[in-house]
Amino acid sequence: MTPAGNAVQRFAADLDALLPPGERLGVAVSGGPDSLALLLLAAAARPGLIEAATVDHGLRRESRAEAQMVASVCATLGVPHTILPADWTEPPTANIQAGARTMRYRLLADWAKGRGIPALATAHHADDQAETLLMRLARGAGVRGLGGILAKRKLTEQVALVRPLLGWRKSELIAIVENAGLDAVDDPSNRDPKHDRSRIRQALEQFEWADPARLAASASALRDADEALDWALAPLITARIRQDEDALIVEPFALPRELKRRLLAAAFAELAAPAPRGPELMRALSALENGETVTLGGLKLEGGETWRLSLAPPRRG
């Protein structure tokens, strides 16, 4: 079952860039081709340091058998494996994929924390990155959203979420699983056109010009741009935001609009106010630039050459 040596070396380098060599790694394995390839590569790259878990969402009749299939593969590889049954109060009937994702990450985070595992890997790859870019582009996302899937982020304070396959194509992962002689799970919901991602996936398959690898490269470039903007913002937070009794004064003059937007978001954070959604923040920014006064997230925002942010007065009964 061991993948070819060059694939293992490539994966090991990708993983080492996200997680120090010698660290233990948890792997989320659904039984699909992507996660099975991740399991095979991880087990070969860090023998004895891998544990796997499969979430049984209980939303399809086949889910338990699929989880047991993963357990069997893990037993062959010598990788400890745990099945995590979903503990629904009520299974979701609307927005099922989002509900399942929330459940999955919660269970996996608790499992990794309980096992003392510092990082959890998922099998998101370049094709997923391309789909995410197009989905967010269709929703009018800005630079941060178009940066797509992060290679590493905090899942909890104790557990990092890593995605070492973002530079890999789905076809490469399928080939690894087929060469290992494994039959991967086929989840029909991945082709259901009522889901946005499924429709985007089908469109990518139809249009040859929409190369997932190039789209994923664009997402990576946008992520780099987002990091550069955050780097440029850091000194501005100190220089352009000051305390004025119970309020904050923001000095936005001569800044590019994207830095104004980020400075406004930083002021919300300084006041421990809920982070506004993107469209709401943009509407507030436009109002402030026009010298208007608006309320958002429990704050009163007064525009003009400088902006003043303070707690909004309570509404009259």
Short mmCIF file of C-alpha atoms in Angstrom, two decimals:
data_model
loop_
_atom_site.label_atom_id
_atom_site.label_comp_id
_atom_site.label_asym_id
_atom_site.label_seq_id
_atom_site.Cartn_x
_atom_site.Cartn_y
_atom_site.Cartn_z
CA MET A 1 0.00 0.00 0.00
CA THR A 2 2.96 2.35 0.31
CA PRO A 3 2.90 5.13 -2.32
CA ALA A 4 5.86 5.65 -4.65
CA GLY A 5 8.96 7.06 -2.97
CA ASN A 6 8.93 10.34 -4.87
CA ALA A 7 5.32 10.98 -3.81
CA VAL A 8 6.18 10.28 -0.17
CA GLN A 9 9.21 12.59 -0.30
CA ARG A 10 7.13 15.35 -1.87
CA PHE A 11 4.42 14.95 0.75
CA ALA A 12 6.94 14.86 3.59
CA ALA A 13 8.38 18.19 2.43
CA ASP A 14 4.89 19.72 2.20
CA LEU A 15 4.00 18.45 5.67
CA ASP A 16 7.33 19.52 7.24
CA ALA A 17 6.61 23.08 6.04
CA LEU A 18 3.46 23.08 8.18
CA LEU A 19 4.39 20.84 11.12
CA PRO A 20 7.88 20.24 12.54
CA PRO A 21 9.36 16.82 11.71
CA GLY A 22 8.84 14.33 14.51
CA GLU A 23 5.51 15.83 15.62
CA ARG A 24 2.48 13.57 15.85
CA LEU A 25 -0.31 14.14 13.35
CA GLY A 26 -4.00 13.34 13.35
CA VAL A 27 -5.56 12.59 9.98
CA ALA A 28 -9.25 13.06 9.16
CA VAL A 29 -10.25 10.19 6.86
CA SER A 30 -13.74 9.92 5.39
CA GLY A 31 -12.93 7.03 3.06
CA GLY A 32 -13.05 9.12 -0.10
CA PRO A 33 -10.06 9.06 -2.48
CA ASP A 34 -8.60 12.34 -1.22
CA SER A 35 -8.51 11.39 2.45
CA LEU A 36 -7.36 7.82 1.74
CA ALA A 37 -4.44 9.24 -0.24
CA LEU A 38 -3.67 11.55 2.67
CA LEU A 39 -3.70 8.58 5.04
CA LEU A 40 -1.36 6.53 2.82
CA LEU A 41 1.08 9.40 2.34
CA ALA A 42 1.09 10.41 6.01
CA ALA A 43 1.59 6.84 7.24
CA ALA A 44 4.58 6.45 4.89
CA ALA A 45 6.07 9.89 5.62
CA ARG A 46 5.80 9.72 9.43
CA PRO A 47 5.57 6.06 10.47
CA GLY A 48 4.50 5.59 14.07
CA LEU A 49 3.44 9.24 14.41
CA ILE A 50 0.03 9.09 12.71
CA GLU A 51 -3.42 8.54 14.17
CA ALA A 52 -6.64 8.66 12.14
CA ALA A 53 -10.27 9.40 12.87
CA THR A 54 -13.45 9.06 10.85
CA VAL A 55 -16.62 10.96 11.65
CA ASP A 56 -19.76 8.90 11.15
CA HIS A 57 -22.33 11.62 10.48
CA GLY A 58 -25.14 9.08 10.41
CA LEU A 59 -26.80 10.96 7.54
CA ARG A 60 -26.53 8.08 5.05
CA ARG A 61 -27.18 4.37 5.58
CA GLU A 62 -23.70 3.54 4.28
CA SER A 63 -21.79 5.83 6.65
CA ARG A 64 -21.06 3.25 9.36
CA ALA A 65 -19.78 0.67 6.89
CA GLU A 66 -17.60 3.34 5.26
CA ALA A 67 -16.09 4.24 8.64
CA GLN A 68 -15.40 0.56 9.32
CA MET A 69 -13.70 0.26 5.92
CA VAL A 70 -11.34 3.07 6.93
CA ALA A 71 -10.69 1.29 10.22
CA SER A 72 -9.71 -1.83 8.28
CA VAL A 73 -7.28 0.10 6.06
CA CYS A 74 -5.74 1.73 9.14
CA ALA A 75 -5.31 -1.67 10.80
CA THR A 76 -3.40 -2.88 7.73
CA LEU A 77 -1.18 0.21 7.86
CA GLY A 78 -0.65 -0.06 11.63
CA VAL A 79 -2.29 3.34 12.19
CA PRO A 80 -4.52 3.74 15.29
CA HIS A 81 -8.05 4.66 14.23
CA THR A 82 -11.16 5.98 15.97
CA ILE A 83 -14.72 6.21 14.70
CA LEU A 84 -16.46 9.36 15.99
CA PRO A 85 -20.28 9.07 15.87
CA ALA A 86 -22.14 12.34 15.36
CA ASP A 87 -24.09 13.35 18.45
CA TRP A 88 -26.92 15.24 16.75
CA THR A 89 -29.68 16.61 18.92
CA GLU A 90 -31.56 16.71 15.63
CA PRO A 91 -29.94 15.89 12.26
CA PRO A 92 -29.99 18.91 9.92
CA THR A 93 -32.66 19.02 7.22
CA ALA A 94 -31.51 22.31 5.65
CA ASN A 95 -27.96 23.35 4.74
CA ILE A 96 -26.88 19.80 5.49
CA GLN A 97 -23.29 20.17 4.28
CA ALA A 98 -22.63 23.15 6.56
CA GLY A 99 -24.16 21.36 9.53
CA ALA A 100 -22.11 18.24 8.85
CA ARG A 101 -18.92 20.31 8.53
CA THR A 102 -19.52 22.02 11.88
CA MET A 103 -20.16 18.66 13.55
CA ARG A 104 -17.12 17.09 11.91
CA TYR A 105 -14.63 19.75 12.99
CA ARG A 106 -15.96 19.84 16.54
CA LEU A 107 -15.66 16.07 16.97
CA LEU A 108 -12.24 15.94 15.33
CA ALA A 109 -10.94 18.84 17.44
CA ASP A 110 -12.14 17.18 20.65
CA TRP A 111 -10.61 13.87 19.58
CA ALA A 112 -7.22 15.42 18.73
CA LYS A 113 -7.15 17.39 21.98
CA GLY A 114 -8.06 14.30 23.98
CA ARG A 115 -5.28 12.30 22.31
CA GLY A 116 -2.71 15.07 22.84
CA ILE A 117 -2.25 15.43 19.08
CA PRO A 118 -1.00 18.94 18.17
CA ALA A 119 -2.25 19.05 14.57
CA LEU A 120 -5.06 17.63 12.46
CA ALA A 121 -4.66 17.20 8.69
CA THR A 122 -7.46 17.30 6.15
CA ALA A 123 -7.22 16.34 2.49
CA HIS A 124 -8.12 19.63 0.80
CA HIS A 125 -6.25 19.85 -2.51
CA ALA A 126 -5.68 22.19 -5.47
CA ASP A 127 -9.03 21.36 -7.11
CA ASP A 128 -10.81 22.23 -3.84
CA GLN A 129 -8.86 25.49 -3.74
CA ALA A 130 -9.98 26.35 -7.28
CA GLU A 131 -13.62 25.59 -6.44
CA THR A 132 -13.41 27.74 -3.30
CA LEU A 133 -11.95 30.67 -5.26
CA LEU A 134 -14.79 30.57 -7.82
CA MET A 135 -17.47 30.17 -5.14
CA ARG A 136 -16.19 33.19 -3.23
CA LEU A 137 -15.71 35.21 -6.41
CA ALA A 138 -19.37 34.59 -7.24
CA ARG A 139 -20.30 35.90 -3.78
CA GLY A 140 -18.32 39.12 -4.20
CA ALA A 141 -15.54 38.29 -1.73
CA GLY A 142 -12.57 40.61 -1.22
CA VAL A 143 -8.85 39.83 -1.13
CA ARG A 144 -9.03 37.86 2.13
CA GLY A 145 -11.89 35.64 0.97
CA LEU A 146 -10.38 35.05 -2.46
CA GLY A 147 -7.20 33.79 -0.80
CA GLY A 148 -9.14 30.55 -0.42
CA ILE A 149 -8.30 27.70 1.91
CA LEU A 150 -5.54 28.32 4.44
CA ALA A 151 -2.70 25.81 4.56
CA LYS A 152 -2.58 26.18 8.35
CA ARG A 153 -4.78 27.77 10.98
CA LYS A 154 -5.86 27.26 14.57
CA LEU A 155 -8.63 24.75 15.02
CA THR A 156 -8.56 25.27 18.79
CA GLU A 157 -6.00 26.77 21.15
CA GLN A 158 -4.43 23.30 21.47
CA VAL A 159 -4.86 21.92 17.93
CA ALA A 160 -3.73 23.30 14.56
CA LEU A 161 -5.50 22.47 11.32
CA VAL A 162 -3.08 21.72 8.46
CA ARG A 163 -3.69 21.02 4.77
CA PRO A 164 -0.52 19.58 3.26
CA LEU A 165 -2.19 18.60 -0.05
CA LEU A 166 -3.11 22.07 -1.33
CA GLY A 167 -0.40 21.77 -3.99
CA TRP A 168 -1.69 18.39 -5.21
CA ARG A 169 -4.25 17.70 -7.95
CA LYS A 170 -7.18 15.42 -7.23
CA SER A 171 -6.14 13.16 -10.12
CA GLU A 172 -2.78 12.55 -8.40
CA LEU A 173 -4.54 11.49 -5.19
CA ILE A 174 -6.92 9.17 -7.04
CA ALA A 175 -3.95 7.51 -8.73
CA ILE A 176 -2.26 6.90 -5.34
CA VAL A 177 -5.38 5.17 -4.01
CA GLU A 178 -5.88 3.10 -7.16
CA ASN A 179 -2.23 2.00 -7.15
CA ALA A 180 -2.72 0.85 -3.54
CA GLY A 181 -5.60 -1.37 -4.69
CA LEU A 182 -8.17 0.42 -2.52
CA ASP A 183 -11.81 1.10 -3.38
CA ALA A 184 -12.63 4.60 -2.19
CA VAL A 185 -16.02 5.73 -0.92
CA ASP A 186 -18.24 7.46 -3.47
CA ASP A 187 -20.46 10.01 -1.71
CA PRO A 188 -23.28 11.00 -4.11
CA SER A 189 -23.86 14.28 -2.26
CA ASN A 190 -20.60 15.51 -3.82
CA ARG A 191 -22.41 15.54 -7.18
CA ASP A 192 -25.73 16.93 -5.97
CA PRO A 193 -26.38 20.12 -8.02
CA LYS A 194 -28.32 21.73 -5.18
CA HIS A 195 -24.96 22.39 -3.49
CA ASP A 196 -22.91 25.39 -4.71
CA ARG A 197 -19.65 23.45 -4.65
CA SER A 198 -21.10 20.64 -6.74
CA ARG A 199 -22.24 23.08 -9.42
CA ILE A 200 -18.84 24.79 -9.47
CA ARG A 201 -17.13 21.40 -9.70
CA GLN A 202 -19.26 20.42 -12.68
CA ALA A 203 -18.52 23.74 -14.38
CA LEU A 204 -14.78 23.24 -13.92
CA GLU A 205 -15.07 19.82 -15.54
CA GLN A 206 -16.88 21.29 -18.55
CA PHE A 207 -14.64 24.26 -19.30
CA GLU A 208 -11.10 23.39 -20.34
CA TRP A 209 -9.94 27.01 -19.96
CA ALA A 210 -10.69 26.93 -16.22
CA ASP A 211 -7.57 25.04 -15.17
CA PRO A 212 -7.82 24.21 -11.42
CA ALA A 213 -4.04 24.37 -10.96
CA ARG A 214 -3.89 27.93 -12.32
CA LEU A 215 -6.93 28.99 -10.30
CA ALA A 216 -5.31 27.53 -7.18
CA ALA A 217 -2.13 29.48 -8.00
CA SER A 218 -4.21 32.67 -8.20
CA ALA A 219 -5.74 31.89 -4.80
CA SER A 220 -2.23 31.45 -3.39
CA ALA A 221 -1.14 34.80 -4.85
CA LEU A 222 -4.17 36.49 -3.31
CA ARG A 223 -3.34 34.90 0.04
CA ASP A 224 0.18 36.36 -0.23
CA ALA A 225 -1.36 39.77 -1.02
CA ASP A 226 -3.64 39.48 2.01
CA GLU A 227 -0.64 38.74 4.26
CA ALA A 228 1.21 41.73 2.78
CA LEU A 229 -1.76 44.00 3.53
CA ASP A 230 -1.88 42.74 7.12
CA TRP A 231 1.85 43.46 7.39
CA ALA A 232 1.26 47.02 6.12
CA LEU A 233 -1.67 47.44 8.51
CA ALA A 234 0.20 46.53 11.71
CA PRO A 235 2.04 49.88 12.17
CA LEU A 236 -1.06 51.81 11.09
CA ILE A 237 -3.07 50.40 13.98
CA THR A 238 -0.65 52.06 16.40
CA ALA A 239 -0.23 55.27 14.39
CA ARG A 240 -3.80 55.83 13.19
CA ILE A 241 -6.01 54.63 16.08
CA ARG A 242 -6.00 56.47 19.40
CA GLN A 243 -8.09 56.47 22.54
CA ASP A 244 -10.37 59.43 23.29
CA GLU A 245 -11.98 58.78 26.67
CA ASP A 246 -14.48 55.95 26.00
CA ALA A 247 -14.16 56.20 22.23
CA LEU A 248 -11.59 55.47 19.54
CA ILE A 249 -10.47 58.01 16.98
CA VAL A 250 -9.43 56.62 13.59
CA GLU A 251 -7.40 58.73 11.16
CA PRO A 252 -7.95 57.31 7.65
CA PHE A 253 -6.62 60.19 5.49
CA ALA A 254 -4.47 59.36 2.44
CA LEU A 255 -4.86 55.60 2.88
CA PRO A 256 -5.90 53.21 0.08
CA ARG A 257 -9.48 52.07 0.58
CA GLU A 258 -8.57 48.49 1.47
CA LEU A 259 -6.32 49.70 4.29
CA LYS A 260 -9.13 51.98 5.49
CA ARG A 261 -11.41 48.95 5.60
CA ARG A 262 -8.90 46.91 7.56
CA LEU A 263 -8.21 49.81 9.92
CA LEU A 264 -11.95 50.08 10.62
CA ALA A 265 -12.13 46.33 11.30
CA ALA A 266 -9.14 46.66 13.65
CA ALA A 267 -10.96 49.41 15.56
CA PHE A 268 -13.91 47.06 16.08
CA ALA A 269 -11.50 44.51 17.52
CA GLU A 270 -9.91 47.14 19.78
CA LEU A 271 -13.36 47.85 21.24
CA ALA A 272 -14.09 44.11 21.57
CA ALA A 273 -17.11 44.55 19.29
CA PRO A 274 -18.36 41.68 17.10
CA ALA A 275 -16.55 41.59 13.75
CA PRO A 276 -18.98 42.85 11.07
CA ARG A 277 -19.69 40.80 7.98
CA GLY A 278 -17.92 41.99 4.83
CA PRO A 279 -20.86 43.74 3.11
CA GLU A 280 -21.91 45.44 6.37
CA LEU A 281 -18.38 46.74 6.92
CA MET A 282 -18.21 48.08 3.36
CA ARG A 283 -21.51 49.94 3.77
CA ALA A 284 -20.26 51.45 7.03
CA LEU A 285 -17.00 52.45 5.35
CA SER A 286 -18.88 54.24 2.57
CA ALA A 287 -21.02 56.07 5.14
CA LEU A 288 -17.95 57.20 7.12
CA GLU A 289 -16.23 58.42 3.96
CA ASN A 290 -19.34 60.51 3.26
CA GLY A 291 -19.26 62.02 6.74
CA GLU A 292 -22.35 60.15 7.92
CA THR A 293 -23.11 58.57 11.29
CA VAL A 294 -24.22 54.93 11.47
CA THR A 295 -24.50 52.15 14.04
CA LEU A 296 -23.06 48.70 13.55
CA GLY A 297 -22.21 45.85 15.89
CA GLY A 298 -23.30 47.83 18.94
CA LEU A 299 -21.06 50.76 18.02
CA LYS A 300 -21.82 54.32 16.94
CA LEU A 301 -19.62 55.30 13.99
CA GLU A 302 -19.21 59.01 13.21
CA GLY A 303 -17.61 59.89 9.89
CA GLY A 304 -15.66 62.80 8.44
CA GLU A 305 -11.95 63.53 8.14
CA THR A 306 -11.46 61.45 11.27
CA TRP A 307 -13.79 58.72 12.46
CA ARG A 308 -15.07 58.32 16.00
CA LEU A 309 -16.20 54.92 17.27
CA SER A 310 -18.00 54.58 20.58
CA LEU A 311 -20.57 52.32 22.21
CA ALA A 312 -23.99 53.00 20.75
CA PRO A 313 -26.52 54.34 23.28
CA PRO A 314 -29.15 51.80 24.32
CA ARG A 315 -32.37 51.84 22.34
CA ARG A 316 -35.34 53.36 24.05
CA GLY A 317 -37.88 50.83 25.26
#
